[in-house]
Amino acid sequence: GMQLELWSQQIIDGSRNTNIQIIDCSKGISKMEVPSFKVDASYGDVHPFGNPHYWLDPENVKIILGELVEGLSKISPQDREYFNRNAQQYSQLLDQKMSDWKALAEPLHGARIVTYHSSFSYFAHRFGMEVVDYVEPKSGIPPTPTHTKELIDKIRAGGVHIIGLEQFYEENTPASIASASGAKVVRLSTAVGGLPNTDSYTALVEYNLRALVNALR
């Protein structure tokens, strides 16, 4: 959804399989960072429909479950009850976990953080953090010396103690920024299995929260 998987359309078209169905899980999501301007290549990898990393907010997963139930039920209507039951069970699990996660995230309330890319906006918002800037000067654009220097100054002046680094980005530039500013680099995962101990969605959320909390100690 929200054009995160544009590459997949070419695969679907190339397969010439008219039976392939698409379920857009972003329907119903309260979208963040929707551009108020006309998007073109000069802005980097900006998504015209807003930040597409919505699944990292556990509350949004319940919305995703609803879209999956509807989409799968159109394909296999006789199994709607089965899909509904599984979705309800997982929603209940998320509600139970949220109580623990909110308690775990208490030290993060009001924390100002920097991330490499705009992957954690929904996650940060859910758990009371503020993402103040990115290692990238523009979304999808590699770090530049000018932006890096400005970011170091911003971190020093703004009480930023954490640089969140997604699992697939290089660490050299964030490590240099951290060394010059006094912040800590924290490896975070955007996907199940992206890092060790993230083998389920609930494990992913807990891993990211614990990594951030530990960095503030």
CSV table of C-alpha atoms in Angstrom, one decimal:
chain,number,residue,atom,x,y,z
A,1,GLY,CA,0.0,0.0,0.0
A,2,MET,CA,0.9,3.7,-0.4
A,3,GLN,CA,3.2,2.8,-3.3
A,4,LEU,CA,5.8,1.1,-1.2
A,5,GLU,CA,5.8,-1.9,-3.5
A,6,LEU,CA,5.7,-0.3,-6.9
A,7,TRP,CA,8.1,-3.0,-8.1
A,8,SER,CA,5.5,-5.7,-7.5
A,9,GLN,CA,3.2,-4.3,-10.2
A,10,GLN,CA,5.7,-5.1,-12.9
A,11,ILE,CA,5.9,-8.7,-11.6
A,12,ILE,CA,2.2,-9.0,-11.5
A,13,ASP,CA,1.8,-7.6,-15.0
A,14,GLY,CA,4.6,-9.8,-16.3
A,15,SER,CA,3.0,-12.9,-14.9
A,16,ARG,CA,-0.1,-12.4,-17.1
A,17,ASN,CA,-2.1,-14.1,-14.4
A,18,THR,CA,-5.4,-12.4,-14.2
A,19,ASN,CA,-6.3,-14.4,-11.0
A,20,ILE,CA,-3.8,-12.5,-8.9
A,21,GLN,CA,-5.6,-10.3,-6.3
A,22,ILE,CA,-4.1,-7.3,-4.6
A,23,ILE,CA,-5.0,-6.4,-1.0
A,24,ASP,CA,-4.1,-2.8,-0.1
A,25,CYS,CA,-3.6,-3.0,3.7
A,26,SER,CA,-3.1,0.8,4.0
A,27,LYS,CA,-6.9,1.5,3.6
A,28,GLY,CA,-8.2,3.0,6.9
A,29,ILE,CA,-4.7,4.0,8.1
A,30,SER,CA,-4.3,7.5,9.4
A,31,LYS,CA,-1.5,8.5,7.2
A,32,MET,CA,1.5,10.5,8.3
A,33,GLU,CA,3.7,12.9,6.4
A,34,VAL,CA,1.5,13.2,3.3
A,35,PRO,CA,3.2,15.8,1.1
A,36,SER,CA,1.4,19.1,0.7
A,37,PHE,CA,3.3,19.8,-2.6
A,38,LYS,CA,3.6,18.2,-6.0
A,39,VAL,CA,6.2,15.4,-5.6
A,40,ASP,CA,9.0,15.0,-8.2
A,41,ALA,CA,12.4,13.4,-8.2
A,42,SER,CA,14.1,16.5,-6.7
A,43,TYR,CA,12.5,15.6,-3.4
A,44,GLY,CA,14.1,12.2,-3.3
A,45,ASP,CA,12.2,9.0,-2.6
A,46,VAL,CA,9.1,10.9,-1.2
A,47,HIS,CA,5.9,8.9,-1.3
A,48,PRO,CA,3.0,11.0,-2.6
A,49,PHE,CA,0.4,9.2,-0.4
A,50,GLY,CA,2.4,9.6,2.8
A,51,ASN,CA,4.8,7.7,4.9
A,52,PRO,CA,4.3,4.0,4.0
A,53,HIS,CA,5.9,2.4,7.1
A,54,TYR,CA,2.6,2.2,8.9
A,55,TRP,CA,2.9,-1.4,10.1
A,56,LEU,CA,5.4,-0.5,12.8
A,57,ASP,CA,2.6,1.0,14.9
A,58,PRO,CA,1.0,-2.0,16.6
A,59,GLU,CA,-2.4,-0.3,16.6
A,60,ASN,CA,-2.3,-0.1,12.8
A,61,VAL,CA,-1.8,-3.8,12.6
A,62,LYS,CA,-5.4,-4.3,13.8
A,63,ILE,CA,-6.5,-2.2,10.8
A,64,ILE,CA,-4.3,-4.3,8.5
A,65,LEU,CA,-5.9,-7.4,9.9
A,66,GLY,CA,-9.3,-6.1,8.9
A,67,GLU,CA,-8.2,-5.4,5.4
A,68,LEU,CA,-6.7,-8.9,5.1
A,69,VAL,CA,-10.0,-10.5,6.3
A,70,GLU,CA,-12.0,-8.5,3.7
A,71,GLY,CA,-9.5,-9.3,0.9
A,72,LEU,CA,-9.1,-13.0,1.7
A,73,SER,CA,-12.9,-13.4,2.1
A,74,LYS,CA,-13.5,-12.1,-1.4
A,75,ILE,CA,-11.2,-14.8,-2.7
A,76,SER,CA,-12.4,-17.5,-0.4
A,77,PRO,CA,-15.8,-16.4,1.0
A,78,GLN,CA,-16.5,-19.8,2.6
A,79,ASP,CA,-13.6,-19.2,5.0
A,80,ARG,CA,-14.6,-15.8,6.2
A,81,GLU,CA,-15.4,-17.1,9.7
A,82,TYR,CA,-12.0,-18.7,9.9
A,83,PHE,CA,-10.2,-15.5,8.8
A,84,ASN,CA,-12.3,-13.4,11.3
A,85,ARG,CA,-11.5,-15.7,14.2
A,86,ASN,CA,-7.8,-15.6,13.6
A,87,ALA,CA,-7.8,-11.9,13.2
A,88,GLN,CA,-9.7,-11.4,16.4
A,89,GLN,CA,-7.4,-13.7,18.3
A,90,TYR,CA,-4.3,-11.8,17.0
A,91,SER,CA,-6.0,-8.4,17.8
A,92,GLN,CA,-6.5,-9.6,21.4
A,93,LEU,CA,-2.9,-10.6,21.6
A,94,LEU,CA,-1.8,-7.2,20.5
A,95,ASP,CA,-4.1,-5.5,23.1
A,96,GLN,CA,-2.5,-7.7,25.8
A,97,LYS,CA,1.0,-6.9,24.5
A,98,MET,CA,0.3,-3.1,24.2
A,99,SER,CA,-0.2,-2.9,28.0
A,100,ASP,CA,3.3,-4.3,28.5
A,101,TRP,CA,4.9,-2.2,25.7
A,102,LYS,CA,3.5,1.0,27.0
A,103,ALA,CA,5.1,0.3,30.4
A,104,LEU,CA,8.3,-0.7,28.7
A,105,ALA,CA,8.3,2.5,26.7
A,106,GLU,CA,7.8,4.9,29.6
A,107,PRO,CA,11.5,6.1,29.5
A,108,LEU,CA,11.1,6.9,25.9
A,109,HIS,CA,8.3,9.4,26.3
A,110,GLY,CA,9.4,12.8,25.0
A,111,ALA,CA,12.7,11.4,23.6
A,112,ARG,CA,14.0,13.2,20.6
A,113,ILE,CA,15.6,10.8,18.1
A,114,VAL,CA,17.2,10.8,14.7
A,115,THR,CA,16.8,7.8,12.2
A,116,TYR,CA,18.6,7.0,9.0
A,117,HIS,CA,15.4,6.9,6.9
A,118,SER,CA,11.8,7.9,7.7
A,119,SER,CA,11.0,4.3,8.7
A,120,PHE,CA,10.0,4.8,12.3
A,121,SER,CA,7.6,7.8,12.3
A,122,TYR,CA,4.5,5.7,13.2
A,123,PHE,CA,6.4,3.7,15.7
A,124,ALA,CA,7.8,6.8,17.4
A,125,HIS,CA,4.5,8.5,17.5
A,126,ARG,CA,2.8,5.5,19.1
A,127,PHE,CA,5.3,5.3,21.9
A,128,GLY,CA,5.8,9.0,22.6
A,129,MET,CA,9.0,9.8,20.7
A,130,GLU,CA,9.8,12.6,18.3
A,131,VAL,CA,11.8,12.0,15.2
A,132,VAL,CA,13.6,15.3,14.6
A,133,ASP,CA,15.7,14.5,11.5
A,134,TYR,CA,17.3,11.9,9.4
A,135,VAL,CA,20.8,10.8,8.4
A,136,GLU,CA,19.6,11.1,4.8
A,137,PRO,CA,19.3,14.7,3.6
A,138,LYS,CA,16.3,13.7,1.6
A,139,SER,CA,14.4,10.4,1.6
A,140,GLY,CA,16.5,7.8,-0.3
A,141,ILE,CA,19.4,10.2,-0.9
A,142,PRO,CA,22.8,9.1,0.6
A,143,PRO,CA,24.3,11.4,3.3
A,144,THR,CA,26.2,14.5,2.2
A,145,PRO,CA,29.0,16.2,4.1
A,146,THR,CA,26.9,19.4,4.4
A,147,HIS,CA,23.9,17.7,5.8
A,148,THR,CA,26.0,15.5,8.1
A,149,LYS,CA,27.6,18.6,9.7
A,150,GLU,CA,24.3,20.3,10.1
A,151,LEU,CA,22.9,17.1,11.7
A,152,ILE,CA,25.7,16.9,14.2
A,153,ASP,CA,25.1,20.5,15.3
A,154,LYS,CA,21.4,19.8,15.6
A,155,ILE,CA,21.9,16.7,17.7
A,156,ARG,CA,24.3,18.5,20.0
A,157,ALA,CA,21.9,21.4,20.4
A,158,GLY,CA,18.6,19.5,20.5
A,159,GLY,CA,19.2,16.9,23.3
A,160,VAL,CA,19.2,14.0,20.9
A,161,HIS,CA,20.7,10.8,22.4
A,162,ILE,CA,19.8,8.2,19.8
A,163,ILE,CA,20.4,7.6,16.1
A,164,GLY,CA,18.1,4.7,15.0
A,165,LEU,CA,19.7,2.7,12.2
A,166,GLU,CA,17.5,0.4,10.1
A,167,GLN,CA,18.9,-3.1,9.6
A,168,PHE,CA,19.9,-2.7,6.0
A,169,TYR,CA,21.8,0.6,6.1
A,170,GLU,CA,25.6,1.1,6.5
A,171,GLU,CA,26.8,2.1,9.9
A,172,ASN,CA,29.9,4.3,9.0
A,173,THR,CA,28.1,7.6,8.6
A,174,PRO,CA,25.8,7.2,11.6
A,175,ALA,CA,28.8,6.0,13.7
A,176,SER,CA,30.7,9.1,12.7
A,177,ILE,CA,27.8,11.3,13.6
A,178,ALA,CA,27.4,9.6,16.9
A,179,SER,CA,31.1,10.0,17.7
A,180,ALA,CA,31.0,13.7,16.9
A,181,SER,CA,27.7,14.4,18.7
A,182,GLY,CA,27.7,12.1,21.7
A,183,ALA,CA,24.6,10.2,20.6
A,184,LYS,CA,24.4,6.4,20.4
A,185,VAL,CA,23.7,4.3,17.3
A,186,VAL,CA,20.9,1.8,17.8
A,187,ARG,CA,20.2,-1.0,15.3
A,188,LEU,CA,16.5,-1.3,14.7
A,189,SER,CA,14.5,-3.6,12.5
A,190,THR,CA,11.6,-2.7,10.2
A,191,ALA,CA,10.7,-6.3,9.4
A,192,VAL,CA,10.2,-9.6,11.1
A,193,GLY,CA,13.4,-11.5,10.9
A,194,GLY,CA,15.4,-8.4,10.0
A,195,LEU,CA,17.6,-8.8,13.1
A,196,PRO,CA,18.2,-11.6,15.6
A,197,ASN,CA,15.3,-12.0,18.1
A,198,THR,CA,12.7,-10.5,15.8
A,199,ASP,CA,11.2,-13.8,14.5
A,200,SER,CA,7.6,-12.6,15.0
A,201,TYR,CA,5.8,-9.2,14.9
A,202,THR,CA,5.4,-9.0,18.7
A,203,ALA,CA,9.1,-9.9,19.1
A,204,LEU,CA,10.0,-7.2,16.6
A,205,VAL,CA,8.2,-4.5,18.5
A,206,GLU,CA,9.7,-5.6,21.8
A,207,TYR,CA,13.2,-5.8,20.4
A,208,ASN,CA,13.0,-2.3,19.0
A,209,LEU,CA,11.6,-0.9,22.3
A,210,ARG,CA,14.2,-2.6,24.4
A,211,ALA,CA,17.0,-1.5,22.1
A,212,LEU,CA,15.9,2.1,22.4
A,213,VAL,CA,15.3,2.0,26.2
A,214,ASN,CA,18.7,0.4,26.8
A,215,ALA,CA,20.4,3.1,24.7
A,216,LEU,CA,19.0,5.8,27.1
A,217,ARG,CA,20.5,4.1,30.2
